[in-house]
N, CA and C of each residue as an Amber inpcrd file, in Angstrom:
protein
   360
   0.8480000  -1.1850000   0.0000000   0.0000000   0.0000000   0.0000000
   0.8900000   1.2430000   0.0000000   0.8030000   1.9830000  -0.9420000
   1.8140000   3.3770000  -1.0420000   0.7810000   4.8270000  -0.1070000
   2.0110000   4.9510000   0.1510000   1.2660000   6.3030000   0.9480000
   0.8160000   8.0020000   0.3520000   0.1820000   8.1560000   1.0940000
  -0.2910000   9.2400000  -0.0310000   0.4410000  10.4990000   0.5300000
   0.9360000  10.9110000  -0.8920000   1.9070000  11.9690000  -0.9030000
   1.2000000  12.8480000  -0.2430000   0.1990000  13.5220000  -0.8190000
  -0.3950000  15.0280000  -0.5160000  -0.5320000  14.7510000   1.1770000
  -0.3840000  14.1370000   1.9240000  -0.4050000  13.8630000   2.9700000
   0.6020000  14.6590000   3.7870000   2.1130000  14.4160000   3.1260000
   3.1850000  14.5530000   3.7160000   3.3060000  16.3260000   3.5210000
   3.0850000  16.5050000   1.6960000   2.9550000  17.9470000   1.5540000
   2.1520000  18.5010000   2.2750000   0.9960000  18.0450000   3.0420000
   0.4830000  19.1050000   3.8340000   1.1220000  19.0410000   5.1900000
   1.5410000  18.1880000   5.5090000   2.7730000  18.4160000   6.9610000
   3.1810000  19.5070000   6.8530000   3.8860000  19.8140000   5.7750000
   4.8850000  21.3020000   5.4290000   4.2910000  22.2700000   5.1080000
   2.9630000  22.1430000   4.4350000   2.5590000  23.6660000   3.5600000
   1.5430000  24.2030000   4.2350000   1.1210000  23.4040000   5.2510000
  -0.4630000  23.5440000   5.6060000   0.3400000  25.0560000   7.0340000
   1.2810000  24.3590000   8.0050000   1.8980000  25.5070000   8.8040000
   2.5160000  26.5300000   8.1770000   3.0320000  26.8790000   6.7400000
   4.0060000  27.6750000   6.6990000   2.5290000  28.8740000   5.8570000
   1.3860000  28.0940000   5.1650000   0.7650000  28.7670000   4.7420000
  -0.4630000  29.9180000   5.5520000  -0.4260000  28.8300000   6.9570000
  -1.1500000  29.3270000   7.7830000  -0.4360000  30.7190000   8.3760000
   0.9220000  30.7750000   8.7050000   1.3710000  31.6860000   8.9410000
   1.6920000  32.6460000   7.9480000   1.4920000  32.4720000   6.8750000
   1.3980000  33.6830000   5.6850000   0.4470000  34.4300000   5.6530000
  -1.0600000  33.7080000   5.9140000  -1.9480000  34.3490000   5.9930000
  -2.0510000  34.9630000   7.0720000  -2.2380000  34.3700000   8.2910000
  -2.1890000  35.0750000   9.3600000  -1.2150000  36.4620000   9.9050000
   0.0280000  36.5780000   9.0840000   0.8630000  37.0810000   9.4440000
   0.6840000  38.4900000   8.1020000   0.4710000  38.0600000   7.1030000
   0.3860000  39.4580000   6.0520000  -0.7180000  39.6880000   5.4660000
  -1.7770000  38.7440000   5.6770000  -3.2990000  39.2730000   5.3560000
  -3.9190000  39.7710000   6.7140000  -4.2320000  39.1590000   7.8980000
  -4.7700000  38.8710000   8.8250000  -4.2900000  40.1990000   9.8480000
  -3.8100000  40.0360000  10.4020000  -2.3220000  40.7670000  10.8790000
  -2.6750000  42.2000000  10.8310000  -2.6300000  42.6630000  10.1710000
  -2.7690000  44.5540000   9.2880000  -4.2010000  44.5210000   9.2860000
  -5.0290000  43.6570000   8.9200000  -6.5520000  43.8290000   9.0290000
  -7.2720000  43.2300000   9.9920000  -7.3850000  42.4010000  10.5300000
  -8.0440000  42.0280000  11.5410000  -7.2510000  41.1990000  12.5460000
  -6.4970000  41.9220000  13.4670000  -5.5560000  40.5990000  14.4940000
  -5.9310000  39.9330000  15.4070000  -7.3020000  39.9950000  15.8400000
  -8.1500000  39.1730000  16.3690000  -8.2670000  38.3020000  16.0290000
  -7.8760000  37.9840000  14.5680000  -8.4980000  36.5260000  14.2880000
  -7.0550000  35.8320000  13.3760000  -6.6520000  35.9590000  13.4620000
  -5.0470000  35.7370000  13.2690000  -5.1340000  34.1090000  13.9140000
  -5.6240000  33.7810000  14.9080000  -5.6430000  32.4790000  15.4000000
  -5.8810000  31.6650000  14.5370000  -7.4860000  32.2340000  13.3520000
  -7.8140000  31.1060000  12.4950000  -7.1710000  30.1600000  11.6650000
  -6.4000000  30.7050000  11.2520000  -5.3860000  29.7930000  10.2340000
  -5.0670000  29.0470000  11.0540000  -4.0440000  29.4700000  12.2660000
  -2.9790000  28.7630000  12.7990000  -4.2100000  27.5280000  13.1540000
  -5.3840000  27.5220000  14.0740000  -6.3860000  26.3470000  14.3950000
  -6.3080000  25.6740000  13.0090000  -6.6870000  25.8560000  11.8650000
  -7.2730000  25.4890000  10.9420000  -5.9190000  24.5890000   9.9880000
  -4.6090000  25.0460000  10.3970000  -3.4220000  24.5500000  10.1310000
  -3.1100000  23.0870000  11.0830000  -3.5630000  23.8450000  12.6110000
  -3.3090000  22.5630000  13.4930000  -4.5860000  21.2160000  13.3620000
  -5.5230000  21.1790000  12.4330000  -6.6270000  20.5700000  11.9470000
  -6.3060000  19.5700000  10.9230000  -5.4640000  20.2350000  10.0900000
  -4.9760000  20.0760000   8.5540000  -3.7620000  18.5440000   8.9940000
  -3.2450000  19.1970000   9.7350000  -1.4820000  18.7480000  10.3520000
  -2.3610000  17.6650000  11.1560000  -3.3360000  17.4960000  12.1350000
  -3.5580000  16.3880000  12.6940000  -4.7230000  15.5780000  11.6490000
  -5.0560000  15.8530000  11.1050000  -5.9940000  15.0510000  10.0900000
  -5.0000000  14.2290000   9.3280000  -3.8640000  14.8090000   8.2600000
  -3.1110000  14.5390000   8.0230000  -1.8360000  13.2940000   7.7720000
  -1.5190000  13.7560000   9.6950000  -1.0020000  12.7580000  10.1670000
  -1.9960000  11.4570000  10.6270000  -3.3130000  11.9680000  10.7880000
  -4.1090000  10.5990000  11.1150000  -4.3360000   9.8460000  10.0360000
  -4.1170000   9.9560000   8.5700000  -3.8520000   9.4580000   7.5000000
  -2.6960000   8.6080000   7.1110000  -1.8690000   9.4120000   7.0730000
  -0.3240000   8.2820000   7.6810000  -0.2480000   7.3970000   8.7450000
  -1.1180000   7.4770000   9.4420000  -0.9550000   6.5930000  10.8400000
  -2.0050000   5.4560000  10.4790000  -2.9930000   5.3900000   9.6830000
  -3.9670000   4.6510000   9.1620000  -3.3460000   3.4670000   8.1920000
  -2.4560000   4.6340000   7.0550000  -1.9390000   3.9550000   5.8860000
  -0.3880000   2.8890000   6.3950000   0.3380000   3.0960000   7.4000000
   1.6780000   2.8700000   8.1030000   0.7170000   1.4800000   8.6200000
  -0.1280000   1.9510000   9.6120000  -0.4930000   0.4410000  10.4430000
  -1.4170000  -0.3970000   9.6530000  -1.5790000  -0.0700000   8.2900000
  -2.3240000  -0.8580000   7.5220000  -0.9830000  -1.8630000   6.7130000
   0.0850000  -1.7300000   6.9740000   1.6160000  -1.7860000   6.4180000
   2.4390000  -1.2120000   4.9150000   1.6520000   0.0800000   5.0290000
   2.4500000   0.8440000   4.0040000   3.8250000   1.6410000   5.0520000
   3.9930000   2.3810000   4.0480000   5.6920000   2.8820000   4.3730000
   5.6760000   3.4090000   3.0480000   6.8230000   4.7980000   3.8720000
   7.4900000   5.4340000   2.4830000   8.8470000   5.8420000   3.0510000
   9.5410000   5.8160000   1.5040000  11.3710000   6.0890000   2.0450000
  11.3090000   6.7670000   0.2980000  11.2500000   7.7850000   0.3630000
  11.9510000   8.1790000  -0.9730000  12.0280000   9.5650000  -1.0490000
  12.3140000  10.2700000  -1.9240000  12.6890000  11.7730000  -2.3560000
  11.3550000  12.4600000  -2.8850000  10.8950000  13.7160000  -2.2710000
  10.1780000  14.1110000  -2.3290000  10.0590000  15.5280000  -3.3470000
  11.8860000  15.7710000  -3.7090000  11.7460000  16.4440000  -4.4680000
  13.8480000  16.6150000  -4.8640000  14.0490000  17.6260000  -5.9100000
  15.6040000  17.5290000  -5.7470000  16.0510000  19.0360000  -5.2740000
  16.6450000  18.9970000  -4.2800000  16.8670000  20.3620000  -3.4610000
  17.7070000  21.2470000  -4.6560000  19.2020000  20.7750000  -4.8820000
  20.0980000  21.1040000  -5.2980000  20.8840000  20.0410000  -6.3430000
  21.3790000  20.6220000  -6.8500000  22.3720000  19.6980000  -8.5500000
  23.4900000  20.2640000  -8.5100000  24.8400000  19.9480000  -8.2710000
  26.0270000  20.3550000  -9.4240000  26.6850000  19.3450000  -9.8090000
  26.7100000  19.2280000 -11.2010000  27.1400000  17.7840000 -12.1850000
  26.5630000  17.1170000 -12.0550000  27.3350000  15.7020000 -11.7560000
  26.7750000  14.2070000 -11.8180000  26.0160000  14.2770000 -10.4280000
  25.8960000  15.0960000  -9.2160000  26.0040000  15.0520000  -8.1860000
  24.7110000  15.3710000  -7.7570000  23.4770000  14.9380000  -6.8240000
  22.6220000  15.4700000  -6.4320000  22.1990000  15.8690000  -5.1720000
  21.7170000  16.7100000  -4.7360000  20.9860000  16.5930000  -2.9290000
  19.1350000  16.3710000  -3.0580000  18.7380000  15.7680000  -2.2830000
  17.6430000  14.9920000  -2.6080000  16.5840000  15.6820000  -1.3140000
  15.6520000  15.9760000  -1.2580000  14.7090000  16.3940000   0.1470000
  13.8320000  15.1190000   0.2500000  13.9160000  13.7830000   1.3250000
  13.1080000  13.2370000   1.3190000  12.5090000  12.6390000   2.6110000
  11.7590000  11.8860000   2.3760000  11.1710000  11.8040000   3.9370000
  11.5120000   9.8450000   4.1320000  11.1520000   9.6430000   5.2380000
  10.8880000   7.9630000   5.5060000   9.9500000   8.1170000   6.5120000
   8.9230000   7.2600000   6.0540000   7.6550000   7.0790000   7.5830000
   7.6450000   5.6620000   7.3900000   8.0860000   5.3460000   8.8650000
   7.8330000   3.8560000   9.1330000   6.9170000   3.9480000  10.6770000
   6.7530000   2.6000000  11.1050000   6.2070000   2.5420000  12.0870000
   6.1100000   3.4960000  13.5490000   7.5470000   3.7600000  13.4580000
   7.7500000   4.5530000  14.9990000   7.3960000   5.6510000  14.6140000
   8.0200000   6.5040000  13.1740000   8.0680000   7.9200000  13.2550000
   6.4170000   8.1730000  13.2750000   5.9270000   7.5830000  12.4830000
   4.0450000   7.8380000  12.3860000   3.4270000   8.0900000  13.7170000
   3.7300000   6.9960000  14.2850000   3.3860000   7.0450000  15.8730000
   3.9740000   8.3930000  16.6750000   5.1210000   8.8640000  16.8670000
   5.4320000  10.1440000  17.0710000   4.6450000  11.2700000  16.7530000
   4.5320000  11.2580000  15.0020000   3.9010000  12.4860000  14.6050000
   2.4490000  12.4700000  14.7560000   1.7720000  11.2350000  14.7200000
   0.4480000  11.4700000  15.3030000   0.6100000  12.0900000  16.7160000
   1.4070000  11.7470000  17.4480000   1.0990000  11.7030000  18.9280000
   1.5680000  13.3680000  19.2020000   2.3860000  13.4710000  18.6530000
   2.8140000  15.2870000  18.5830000   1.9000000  16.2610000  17.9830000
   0.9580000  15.5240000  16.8490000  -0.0730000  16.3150000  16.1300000
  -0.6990000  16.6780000  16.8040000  -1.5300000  15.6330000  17.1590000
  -2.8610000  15.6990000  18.5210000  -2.1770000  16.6410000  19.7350000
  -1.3300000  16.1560000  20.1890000  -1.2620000  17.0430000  21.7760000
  -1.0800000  18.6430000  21.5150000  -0.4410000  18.9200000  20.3010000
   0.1390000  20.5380000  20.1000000  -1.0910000  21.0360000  19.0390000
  -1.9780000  20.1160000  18.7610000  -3.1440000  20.9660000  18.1210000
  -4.2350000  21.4690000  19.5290000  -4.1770000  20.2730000  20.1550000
  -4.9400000  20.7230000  21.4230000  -4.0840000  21.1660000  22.3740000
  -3.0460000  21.6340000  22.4040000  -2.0710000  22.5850000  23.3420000
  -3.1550000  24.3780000  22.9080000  -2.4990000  24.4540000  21.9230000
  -2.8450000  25.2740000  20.6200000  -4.7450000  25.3730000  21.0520000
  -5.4740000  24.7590000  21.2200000  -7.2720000  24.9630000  21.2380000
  -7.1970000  25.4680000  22.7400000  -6.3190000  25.2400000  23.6430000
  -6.4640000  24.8820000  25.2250000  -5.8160000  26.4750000  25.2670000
  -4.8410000  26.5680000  24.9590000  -4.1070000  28.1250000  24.7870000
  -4.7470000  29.4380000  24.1510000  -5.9750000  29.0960000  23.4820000
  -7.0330000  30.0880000  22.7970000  -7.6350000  30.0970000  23.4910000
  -8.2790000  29.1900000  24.3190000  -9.4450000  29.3390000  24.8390000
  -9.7690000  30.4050000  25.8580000  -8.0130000  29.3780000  26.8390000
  -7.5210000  30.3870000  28.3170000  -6.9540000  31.7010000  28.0350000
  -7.0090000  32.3760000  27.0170000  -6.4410000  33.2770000  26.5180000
  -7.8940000  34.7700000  25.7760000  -8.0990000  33.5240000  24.9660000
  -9.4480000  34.6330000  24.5910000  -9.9290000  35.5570000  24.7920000
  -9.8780000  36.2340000  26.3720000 -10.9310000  37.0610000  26.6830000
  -9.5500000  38.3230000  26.9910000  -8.7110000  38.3080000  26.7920000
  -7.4780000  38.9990000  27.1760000  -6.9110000  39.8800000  26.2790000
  -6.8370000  41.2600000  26.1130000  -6.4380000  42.0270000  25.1610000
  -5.8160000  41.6540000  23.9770000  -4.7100000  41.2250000  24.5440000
  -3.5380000  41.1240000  23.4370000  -3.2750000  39.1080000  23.2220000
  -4.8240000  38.5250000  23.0030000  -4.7110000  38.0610000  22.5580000
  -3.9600000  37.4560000  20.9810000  -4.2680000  38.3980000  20.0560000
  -3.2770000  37.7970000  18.8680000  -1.9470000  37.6940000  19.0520000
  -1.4310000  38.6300000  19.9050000  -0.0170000  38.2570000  20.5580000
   0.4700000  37.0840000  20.3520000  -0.5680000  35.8010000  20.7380000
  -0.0830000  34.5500000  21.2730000   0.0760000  33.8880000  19.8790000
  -0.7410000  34.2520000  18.7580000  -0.4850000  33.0340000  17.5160000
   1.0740000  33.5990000  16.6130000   1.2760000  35.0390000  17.3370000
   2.3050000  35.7760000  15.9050000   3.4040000  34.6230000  15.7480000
């Protein structure tokens, strides 16, 4: 069973995009809500990983190159990932607790001025 890529790409794109928005749309116009992404990132990132953790204990696995960083000559550098059994288990288990770190930290926070403070 091969694992599904768009899975892994959203590991990476789903946080860096959340903080784009939040940080140069959000930010200058409404910083109250600057949180949304980042929740909606930590959603993405644990859904995600609960996909890999599905596809891993079903006995897929991936070990390969996800893209080519850099080239000179015959020579390459490669960006790639490996998910086997343990690491899945990690990143689920890190997903979940720091998405709900992250819901638990809005909540107790919410009613407090300088709330957006906390997602910059």
């Amino acid at each position: 069973m091969d694992i599904p890529v768009l899975s892994v790409y959203l590991l990476f794109a789903a946080p860096l995009a959340a903080l784009a928005v939040g940080f140069f749309v959000l930010r200058p116009w409404k910083p109250q809500w600057t949180h949304i992404p980042i929740l909606a990132s930590c959603a993405v990132v644990t859904a995600a990983a609960a996909v890999l953790v599905s596809v891993v204990y079903s006995g897929g696995s991936l070990d390969g190159n996800l893209y080519q960083w850099m080239a000179a000559g015959k020579r390459s550098v490669f960006f790639g990932v490996r998910i086997d059994g343990i690491g899945v288990s990690v990143l689920g288990m890190v997903a979940l607790v720091g998405a709900l770190i992250h819901v638990y930290a809005y909540g107790y926070m919410k009613s407090e001025i300088g709330v957006h403070r906390l997602v910059r």
